[in-house]
Amino acid sequence: FLLLPSPLSQPLSPQAAMTKLAQWLCGLALLGSAWAALALAPPELQPPTPLRQALLPLPVYLLVAFGCYSLATVGYRLATFNDCEEAAAELQEHIRAARADLRRRGLRL
């Protein structure tokens, strides 16, 4: 019995790897299809009424929760943003050099 290496055991090339967007879209499609299967089931296969009442507005709740999470993430990243003093000093030096060069060429600022 001959054992051949599986093509799945080799690492994928960067072009073949799934992007983060594709991962999110696959997860969203999976959850959306599960929700649709439960919410749009025929009357004889529908879940009990309390579960159905919680299931129907679930996409709206998830959208609001995602918005809150996104807003909190952006706020946290803004609050903990690091200043780059070295880069700011280097940029100011470039600006001073450019102004001096323009003055040397006759442009008045």
mmCIF file of N, CA, C and O in Angstrom, residues 8-96:
data_model
loop_
_atom_site.group_PDB
_atom_site.id
_atom_site.type_symbol
_atom_site.label_atom_id
_atom_site.label_comp_id
_atom_site.label_asym_id
_atom_site.label_seq_id
_atom_site.Cartn_x
_atom_site.Cartn_y
_atom_site.Cartn_z
ATOM 1 N N LEU A 8 -3.473 18.488 0.701
ATOM 2 C CA LEU A 8 -3.919 19.366 1.776
ATOM 3 C C LEU A 8 -2.872 19.525 2.865
ATOM 4 O O LEU A 8 -2.961 20.431 3.677
ATOM 5 N N SER A 9 -1.878 18.633 2.912
ATOM 6 C CA SER A 9 -0.875 18.735 3.951
ATOM 7 C C SER A 9 0.179 19.777 3.623
ATOM 8 O O SER A 9 0.952 20.180 4.481
ATOM 9 N N GLN A 10 0.222 20.235 2.374
ATOM 10 C CA GLN A 10 1.190 21.246 1.980
ATOM 11 C C GLN A 10 0.603 22.622 2.226
ATOM 12 O O GLN A 10 -0.602 22.838 2.057
ATOM 13 N N PRO A 11 1.447 23.583 2.635
ATOM 14 C CA PRO A 11 0.911 24.924 2.881
ATOM 15 C C PRO A 11 0.401 25.552 1.589
ATOM 16 O O PRO A 11 0.930 25.305 0.507
ATOM 17 N N LEU A 12 -0.634 26.338 1.717
ATOM 18 C CA LEU A 12 -1.224 27.002 0.564
ATOM 19 C C LEU A 12 -0.389 28.213 0.177
ATOM 20 O O LEU A 12 0.244 28.845 1.011
ATOM 21 N N SER A 13 -0.407 28.528 -1.084
ATOM 22 C CA SER A 13 0.291 29.727 -1.536
ATOM 23 C C SER A 13 -0.505 30.945 -1.070
ATOM 24 O O SER A 13 -1.707 30.850 -0.800
ATOM 25 N N PRO A 14 0.132 32.116 -1.010
ATOM 26 C CA PRO A 14 -0.605 33.311 -0.575
ATOM 27 C C PRO A 14 -1.799 33.622 -1.467
ATOM 28 O O PRO A 14 -2.788 34.170 -1.011
ATOM 29 N N GLN A 15 -1.716 33.263 -2.741
ATOM 30 C CA GLN A 15 -2.829 33.532 -3.639
ATOM 31 C C GLN A 15 -4.006 32.601 -3.369
ATOM 32 O O GLN A 15 -5.144 32.948 -3.610
ATOM 33 N N ALA A 16 -3.736 31.395 -2.861
ATOM 34 C CA ALA A 16 -4.796 30.423 -2.635
ATOM 35 C C ALA A 16 -5.385 30.516 -1.236
ATOM 36 O O ALA A 16 -6.409 29.910 -0.966
ATOM 37 N N ALA A 17 -4.736 31.218 -0.335
ATOM 38 C CA ALA A 17 -5.229 31.324 1.039
ATOM 39 C C ALA A 17 -6.507 32.170 1.070
ATOM 40 O O ALA A 17 -6.690 33.091 0.279
ATOM 41 N N MET A 18 -7.390 31.844 1.988
ATOM 42 C CA MET A 18 -8.645 32.567 2.116
ATOM 43 C C MET A 18 -8.388 33.892 2.835
ATOM 44 O O MET A 18 -7.749 33.926 3.874
ATOM 45 N N THR A 19 -8.882 34.974 2.277
ATOM 46 C CA THR A 19 -8.706 36.278 2.894
ATOM 47 C C THR A 19 -9.658 36.416 4.086
ATOM 48 O O THR A 19 -10.597 35.634 4.249
ATOM 49 N N LYS A 20 -9.399 37.402 4.896
ATOM 50 C CA LYS A 20 -10.252 37.645 6.056
ATOM 51 C C LYS A 20 -11.677 37.985 5.617
ATOM 52 O O LYS A 20 -12.645 37.557 6.249
ATOM 53 N N LEU A 21 -11.799 38.737 4.537
ATOM 54 C CA LEU A 21 -13.128 39.066 4.023
ATOM 55 C C LEU A 21 -13.872 37.805 3.606
ATOM 56 O O LEU A 21 -15.062 37.656 3.915
ATOM 57 N N ALA A 22 -13.185 36.900 2.924
ATOM 58 C CA ALA A 22 -13.827 35.662 2.499
ATOM 59 C C ALA A 22 -14.237 34.825 3.708
ATOM 60 O O ALA A 22 -15.292 34.191 3.697
ATOM 61 N N GLN A 23 -13.427 34.822 4.767
ATOM 62 C CA GLN A 23 -13.789 34.085 5.980
ATOM 63 C C GLN A 23 -15.048 34.671 6.603
ATOM 64 O O GLN A 23 -15.959 33.931 6.997
ATOM 65 N N TRP A 24 -15.119 36.000 6.692
ATOM 66 C CA TRP A 24 -16.297 36.644 7.263
ATOM 67 C C TRP A 24 -17.529 36.376 6.398
ATOM 68 O O TRP A 24 -18.625 36.130 6.922
ATOM 69 N N LEU A 25 -17.361 36.444 5.090
ATOM 70 C CA LEU A 25 -18.506 36.211 4.208
ATOM 71 C C LEU A 25 -18.988 34.763 4.281
ATOM 72 O O LEU A 25 -20.196 34.519 4.245
ATOM 73 N N CYS A 26 -18.064 33.813 4.409
ATOM 74 C CA CYS A 26 -18.466 32.403 4.551
ATOM 75 C C CYS A 26 -19.221 32.191 5.865
ATOM 76 O O CYS A 26 -20.244 31.506 5.899
ATOM 77 N N GLY A 27 -18.726 32.766 6.941
ATOM 78 C CA GLY A 27 -19.410 32.655 8.225
ATOM 79 C C GLY A 27 -20.776 33.303 8.196
ATOM 80 O O GLY A 27 -21.752 32.758 8.730
ATOM 81 N N LEU A 28 -20.855 34.474 7.554
ATOM 82 C CA LEU A 28 -22.130 35.174 7.432
ATOM 83 C C LEU A 28 -23.117 34.372 6.595
ATOM 84 O O LEU A 28 -24.303 34.286 6.935
ATOM 85 N N ALA A 29 -22.634 33.761 5.520
ATOM 86 C CA ALA A 29 -23.506 32.929 4.680
ATOM 87 C C ALA A 29 -23.990 31.706 5.447
ATOM 88 O O ALA A 29 -25.159 31.312 5.329
ATOM 89 N N LEU A 30 -23.113 31.116 6.245
ATOM 90 C CA LEU A 30 -23.505 29.950 7.036
ATOM 91 C C LEU A 30 -24.562 30.319 8.070
ATOM 92 O O LEU A 30 -25.596 29.640 8.194
ATOM 93 N N LEU A 31 -24.335 31.406 8.806
ATOM 94 C CA LEU A 31 -25.323 31.839 9.794
ATOM 95 C C LEU A 31 -26.623 32.286 9.132
ATOM 96 O O LEU A 31 -27.716 31.997 9.642
ATOM 97 N N GLY A 32 -26.507 32.984 8.012
ATOM 98 C CA GLY A 32 -27.708 33.443 7.303
ATOM 99 C C GLY A 32 -28.546 32.297 6.780
ATOM 100 O O GLY A 32 -29.778 32.333 6.851
ATOM 101 N N SER A 33 -27.887 31.272 6.275
ATOM 102 C CA SER A 33 -28.661 30.134 5.771
ATOM 103 C C SER A 33 -29.299 29.348 6.908
ATOM 104 O O SER A 33 -30.426 28.858 6.774
ATOM 105 N N ALA A 34 -28.608 29.241 8.046
ATOM 106 C CA ALA A 34 -29.212 28.566 9.201
ATOM 107 C C ALA A 34 -30.406 29.362 9.714
ATOM 108 O O ALA A 34 -31.453 28.786 10.045
ATOM 109 N N TRP A 35 -30.276 30.700 9.755
ATOM 110 C CA TRP A 35 -31.398 31.537 10.196
ATOM 111 C C TRP A 35 -32.571 31.404 9.227
ATOM 112 O O TRP A 35 -33.723 31.270 9.651
ATOM 113 N N ALA A 36 -32.272 31.450 7.929
ATOM 114 C CA ALA A 36 -33.347 31.358 6.938
ATOM 115 C C ALA A 36 -34.042 30.003 7.008
ATOM 116 O O ALA A 36 -35.264 29.914 6.857
ATOM 117 N N ALA A 37 -33.273 28.944 7.235
ATOM 118 C CA ALA A 37 -33.884 27.613 7.324
ATOM 119 C C ALA A 37 -34.831 27.525 8.514
ATOM 120 O O ALA A 37 -35.892 26.906 8.428
ATOM 121 N N LEU A 38 -34.468 28.149 9.631
ATOM 122 C CA LEU A 38 -35.337 28.107 10.817
ATOM 123 C C LEU A 38 -36.490 29.103 10.714
ATOM 124 O O LEU A 38 -37.622 28.787 11.091
ATOM 125 N N ALA A 39 -36.220 30.297 10.220
ATOM 126 C CA ALA A 39 -37.256 31.336 10.194
ATOM 127 C C ALA A 39 -38.271 31.119 9.083
ATOM 128 O O ALA A 39 -39.443 31.456 9.233
ATOM 129 N N LEU A 40 -37.836 30.548 7.968
ATOM 130 C CA LEU A 40 -38.730 30.389 6.826
ATOM 131 C C LEU A 40 -39.186 28.945 6.643
ATOM 132 O O LEU A 40 -39.593 28.555 5.553
ATOM 133 N N ALA A 41 -39.132 28.199 7.709
ATOM 134 C CA ALA A 41 -39.530 26.783 7.634
ATOM 135 C C ALA A 41 -41.034 26.677 7.378
ATOM 136 O O ALA A 41 -41.808 27.559 7.738
ATOM 137 N N PRO A 42 -41.459 25.579 6.754
ATOM 138 C CA PRO A 42 -42.900 25.369 6.563
ATOM 139 C C PRO A 42 -43.609 25.292 7.924
ATOM 140 O O PRO A 42 -42.985 24.972 8.937
ATOM 141 N N PRO A 43 -44.876 25.599 7.963
ATOM 142 C CA PRO A 43 -45.593 25.645 9.247
ATOM 143 C C PRO A 43 -45.475 24.368 10.076
ATOM 144 O O PRO A 43 -45.422 24.436 11.299
ATOM 145 N N GLU A 44 -45.410 23.223 9.437
ATOM 146 C CA GLU A 44 -45.340 21.979 10.220
ATOM 147 C C GLU A 44 -43.945 21.750 10.813
ATOM 148 O O GLU A 44 -43.790 20.939 11.730
ATOM 149 N N LEU A 45 -42.923 22.466 10.316
ATOM 150 C CA LEU A 45 -41.553 22.292 10.824
ATOM 151 C C LEU A 45 -41.043 23.501 11.600
ATOM 152 O O LEU A 45 -39.875 23.552 11.955
ATOM 153 N N GLN A 46 -41.913 24.469 11.859
ATOM 154 C CA GLN A 46 -41.483 25.682 12.543
ATOM 155 C C GLN A 46 -41.158 25.400 14.009
ATOM 156 O O GLN A 46 -41.789 24.544 14.643
ATOM 157 N N PRO A 47 -40.179 26.131 14.554
ATOM 158 C CA PRO A 47 -39.856 25.973 15.980
ATOM 159 C C PRO A 47 -40.996 26.521 16.839
ATOM 160 O O PRO A 47 -41.899 27.202 16.346
ATOM 161 N N PRO A 48 -40.979 26.250 18.136
ATOM 162 C CA PRO A 48 -42.029 26.775 19.030
ATOM 163 C C PRO A 48 -42.115 28.304 18.959
ATOM 164 O O PRO A 48 -41.145 28.983 18.614
ATOM 165 N N THR A 49 -43.266 28.822 19.306
ATOM 166 C CA THR A 49 -43.534 30.253 19.177
ATOM 167 C C THR A 49 -42.537 31.132 19.927
ATOM 168 O O THR A 49 -42.062 32.116 19.351
ATOM 169 N N PRO A 50 -42.176 30.853 21.194
ATOM 170 C CA PRO A 50 -41.206 31.740 21.858
ATOM 171 C C PRO A 50 -39.852 31.777 21.133
ATOM 172 O O PRO A 50 -39.240 32.837 21.008
ATOM 173 N N LEU A 51 -39.414 30.634 20.643
ATOM 174 C CA LEU A 51 -38.152 30.584 19.904
ATOM 175 C C LEU A 51 -38.276 31.341 18.587
ATOM 176 O O LEU A 51 -37.368 32.062 18.183
ATOM 177 N N ARG A 52 -39.405 31.199 17.933
ATOM 178 C CA ARG A 52 -39.622 31.895 16.658
ATOM 179 C C ARG A 52 -39.676 33.403 16.859
ATOM 180 O O ARG A 52 -39.145 34.155 16.055
ATOM 181 N N GLN A 53 -40.275 33.854 17.964
ATOM 182 C CA GLN A 53 -40.338 35.290 18.243
ATOM 183 C C GLN A 53 -38.948 35.860 18.532
ATOM 184 O O GLN A 53 -38.689 37.026 18.248
ATOM 185 N N ALA A 54 -38.067 35.076 19.094
ATOM 186 C CA ALA A 54 -36.694 35.533 19.332
ATOM 187 C C ALA A 54 -35.848 35.398 18.077
ATOM 188 O O ALA A 54 -34.888 36.142 17.875
ATOM 189 N N LEU A 55 -36.203 34.472 17.207
ATOM 190 C CA LEU A 55 -35.408 34.183 16.016
ATOM 191 C C LEU A 55 -35.617 35.220 14.910
ATOM 192 O O LEU A 55 -34.673 35.581 14.213
ATOM 193 N N LEU A 56 -36.816 35.709 14.740
ATOM 194 C CA LEU A 56 -37.103 36.614 13.627
ATOM 195 C C LEU A 56 -36.313 37.925 13.696
ATOM 196 O O LEU A 56 -35.765 38.347 12.683
ATOM 197 N N PRO A 57 -36.206 38.612 14.843
ATOM 198 C CA PRO A 57 -35.421 39.858 14.850
ATOM 199 C C PRO A 57 -33.921 39.636 15.099
ATOM 200 O O PRO A 57 -33.173 40.600 15.250
ATOM 201 N N LEU A 58 -33.459 38.399 15.125
ATOM 202 C CA LEU A 58 -32.061 38.110 15.425
ATOM 203 C C LEU A 58 -31.077 38.816 14.493
ATOM 204 O O LEU A 58 -30.061 39.335 14.972
ATOM 205 N N PRO A 59 -31.300 38.892 13.171
ATOM 206 C CA PRO A 59 -30.340 39.617 12.324
ATOM 207 C C PRO A 59 -30.186 41.086 12.709
ATOM 208 O O PRO A 59 -29.087 41.640 12.662
ATOM 209 N N VAL A 60 -31.270 41.715 13.111
ATOM 210 C CA VAL A 60 -31.190 43.119 13.529
ATOM 211 C C VAL A 60 -30.373 43.234 14.808
ATOM 212 O O VAL A 60 -29.518 44.124 14.937
ATOM 213 N N TYR A 61 -30.599 42.343 15.760
ATOM 214 C CA TYR A 61 -29.827 42.353 17.001
ATOM 215 C C TYR A 61 -28.344 42.139 16.725
ATOM 216 O O TYR A 61 -27.481 42.802 17.310
ATOM 217 N N LEU A 62 -28.037 41.215 15.825
ATOM 218 C CA LEU A 62 -26.635 40.950 15.501
ATOM 219 C C LEU A 62 -25.993 42.135 14.790
ATOM 220 O O LEU A 62 -24.826 42.445 15.031
ATOM 221 N N LEU A 63 -26.742 42.810 13.942
ATOM 222 C CA LEU A 63 -26.224 43.993 13.254
ATOM 223 C C LEU A 63 -25.938 45.114 14.253
ATOM 224 O O LEU A 63 -24.902 45.779 14.173
ATOM 225 N N VAL A 64 -26.826 45.333 15.210
ATOM 226 C CA VAL A 64 -26.609 46.352 16.237
ATOM 227 C C VAL A 64 -25.409 45.981 17.112
ATOM 228 O O VAL A 64 -24.573 46.824 17.430
ATOM 229 N N ALA A 65 -25.287 44.705 17.475
ATOM 230 C CA ALA A 65 -24.149 44.268 18.286
ATOM 231 C C ALA A 65 -22.841 44.445 17.520
ATOM 232 O O ALA A 65 -21.828 44.882 18.093
ATOM 233 N N PHE A 66 -22.834 44.133 16.222
ATOM 234 C CA PHE A 66 -21.631 44.332 15.409
ATOM 235 C C PHE A 66 -21.273 45.810 15.323
ATOM 236 O O PHE A 66 -20.094 46.180 15.401
ATOM 237 N N GLY A 67 -22.259 46.678 15.175
ATOM 238 C CA GLY A 67 -22.009 48.123 15.144
ATOM 239 C C GLY A 67 -21.425 48.624 16.453
ATOM 240 O O GLY A 67 -20.490 49.431 16.458
ATOM 241 N N CYS A 68 -21.956 48.140 17.576
ATOM 242 C CA CYS A 68 -21.425 48.530 18.889
ATOM 243 C C CYS A 68 -19.991 48.051 19.064
ATOM 244 O O CYS A 68 -19.128 48.784 19.558
ATOM 245 N N TYR A 69 -19.728 46.816 18.647
ATOM 246 C CA TYR A 69 -18.374 46.278 18.739
ATOM 247 C C TYR A 69 -17.413 47.082 17.865
ATOM 248 O O TYR A 69 -16.309 47.424 18.290
ATOM 249 N N SER A 70 -17.830 47.423 16.661
ATOM 250 C CA SER A 70 -16.980 48.197 15.759
ATOM 251 C C SER A 70 -16.696 49.575 16.324
ATOM 252 O O SER A 70 -15.558 50.051 16.293
ATOM 253 N N LEU A 71 -17.722 50.221 16.852
ATOM 254 C CA LEU A 71 -17.546 51.545 17.445
ATOM 255 C C LEU A 71 -16.620 51.491 18.655
ATOM 256 O O LEU A 71 -15.742 52.351 18.820
ATOM 257 N N ALA A 72 -16.772 50.483 19.497
ATOM 258 C CA ALA A 72 -15.902 50.338 20.664
ATOM 259 C C ALA A 72 -14.462 50.055 20.237
ATOM 260 O O ALA A 72 -13.511 50.587 20.841
ATOM 261 N N THR A 73 -14.271 49.256 19.196
ATOM 262 C CA THR A 73 -12.922 48.953 18.720
ATOM 263 C C THR A 73 -12.242 50.202 18.171
ATOM 264 O O THR A 73 -11.080 50.475 18.480
ATOM 265 N N VAL A 74 -12.963 50.972 17.364
ATOM 266 C CA VAL A 74 -12.393 52.205 16.823
ATOM 267 C C VAL A 74 -12.081 53.179 17.954
ATOM 268 O O VAL A 74 -11.021 53.814 17.974
ATOM 269 N N GLY A 75 -12.975 53.314 18.920
ATOM 270 C CA GLY A 75 -12.724 54.204 20.054
ATOM 271 C C GLY A 75 -11.520 53.786 20.869
ATOM 272 O O GLY A 75 -10.690 54.623 21.262
ATOM 273 N N TYR A 76 -11.384 52.492 21.111
ATOM 274 C CA TYR A 76 -10.236 51.999 21.873
ATOM 275 C C TYR A 76 -8.935 52.240 21.120
ATOM 276 O O TYR A 76 -7.937 52.675 21.696
ATOM 277 N N ARG A 77 -8.938 51.959 19.818
ATOM 278 C CA ARG A 77 -7.724 52.158 19.020
ATOM 279 C C ARG A 77 -7.355 53.639 18.957
ATOM 280 O O ARG A 77 -6.180 53.985 18.952
ATOM 281 N N LEU A 78 -8.346 54.522 18.897
ATOM 282 C CA LEU A 78 -8.050 55.956 18.913
ATOM 283 C C LEU A 78 -7.495 56.391 20.267
ATOM 284 O O LEU A 78 -6.588 57.226 20.337
ATOM 285 N N ALA A 79 -8.034 55.841 21.341
ATOM 286 C CA ALA A 79 -7.582 56.225 22.683
ATOM 287 C C ALA A 79 -6.175 55.732 22.967
ATOM 288 O O ALA A 79 -5.432 56.374 23.720
ATOM 289 N N THR A 80 -5.776 54.625 22.380
ATOM 290 C CA THR A 80 -4.455 54.059 22.654
ATOM 291 C C THR A 80 -3.488 54.271 21.492
ATOM 292 O O THR A 80 -2.470 53.598 21.411
ATOM 293 N N PHE A 81 -3.781 55.223 20.605
ATOM 294 C CA PHE A 81 -2.925 55.486 19.456
ATOM 295 C C PHE A 81 -1.609 56.077 19.930
ATOM 296 O O PHE A 81 -1.578 57.030 20.717
ATOM 297 N N ASN A 82 -0.504 55.513 19.450
ATOM 298 C CA ASN A 82 0.827 55.989 19.852
ATOM 299 C C ASN A 82 1.303 57.089 18.922
ATOM 300 O O ASN A 82 1.172 56.997 17.710
ATOM 301 N N ASP A 83 1.882 58.139 19.517
ATOM 302 C CA ASP A 83 2.490 59.200 18.731
ATOM 303 C C ASP A 83 3.894 58.778 18.319
ATOM 304 O O ASP A 83 4.592 58.098 19.069
ATOM 305 N N CYS A 84 4.311 59.189 17.156
ATOM 306 C CA CYS A 84 5.662 58.899 16.663
ATOM 307 C C CYS A 84 6.448 60.204 16.682
ATOM 308 O O CYS A 84 6.453 60.948 15.702
ATOM 309 N N GLU A 85 7.096 60.481 17.802
ATOM 310 C CA GLU A 85 7.836 61.730 17.952
ATOM 311 C C GLU A 85 8.986 61.821 16.955
ATOM 312 O O GLU A 85 9.250 62.887 16.405
ATOM 313 N N GLU A 86 9.671 60.690 16.699
ATOM 314 C CA GLU A 86 10.804 60.710 15.774
ATOM 315 C C GLU A 86 10.337 61.031 14.358
ATOM 316 O O GLU A 86 10.959 61.820 13.640
ATOM 317 N N ALA A 87 9.232 60.421 13.950
ATOM 318 C CA ALA A 87 8.708 60.672 12.601
ATOM 319 C C ALA A 87 8.221 62.110 12.480
ATOM 320 O O ALA A 87 8.407 62.736 11.426
ATOM 321 N N ALA A 88 7.614 62.656 13.525
ATOM 322 C CA ALA A 88 7.149 64.041 13.488
ATOM 323 C C ALA A 88 8.333 64.996 13.372
ATOM 324 O O ALA A 88 8.292 65.963 12.596
ATOM 325 N N ALA A 89 9.411 64.730 14.120
ATOM 326 C CA ALA A 89 10.597 65.583 14.044
ATOM 327 C C ALA A 89 11.235 65.490 12.658
ATOM 328 O O ALA A 89 11.672 66.505 12.090
ATOM 329 N N GLU A 90 11.290 64.285 12.088
ATOM 330 C CA GLU A 90 11.856 64.105 10.756
ATOM 331 C C GLU A 90 11.032 64.837 9.708
ATOM 332 O O GLU A 90 11.578 65.486 8.807
ATOM 333 N N LEU A 91 9.706 64.779 9.831
ATOM 334 C CA LEU A 91 8.831 65.472 8.896
ATOM 335 C C LEU A 91 9.013 66.982 9.006
ATOM 336 O O LEU A 91 9.076 67.686 7.985
ATOM 337 N N GLN A 92 9.132 67.510 10.216
ATOM 338 C CA GLN A 92 9.364 68.943 10.399
ATOM 339 C C GLN A 92 10.693 69.361 9.773
ATOM 340 O O GLN A 92 10.795 70.435 9.180
ATOM 341 N N GLU A 93 11.709 68.522 9.902
ATOM 342 C CA GLU A 93 13.008 68.814 9.295
ATOM 343 C C GLU A 93 12.899 68.834 7.768
ATOM 344 O O GLU A 93 13.473 69.709 7.114
ATOM 345 N N HIS A 94 12.142 67.902 7.194
ATOM 346 C CA HIS A 94 11.928 67.899 5.745
ATOM 347 C C HIS A 94 11.195 69.163 5.293
ATOM 348 O O HIS A 94 11.512 69.730 4.245
ATOM 349 N N ILE A 95 10.228 69.602 6.073
ATOM 350 C CA ILE A 95 9.476 70.816 5.745
ATOM 351 C C ILE A 95 10.394 72.020 5.788
ATOM 352 O O ILE A 95 10.360 72.884 4.896
ATOM 353 N N ARG A 96 11.248 72.105 6.827
ATOM 354 C CA ARG A 96 12.195 73.227 6.919
ATOM 355 C C ARG A 96 13.158 73.221 5.729
ATOM 356 O O ARG A 96 13.453 74.272 5.142
#
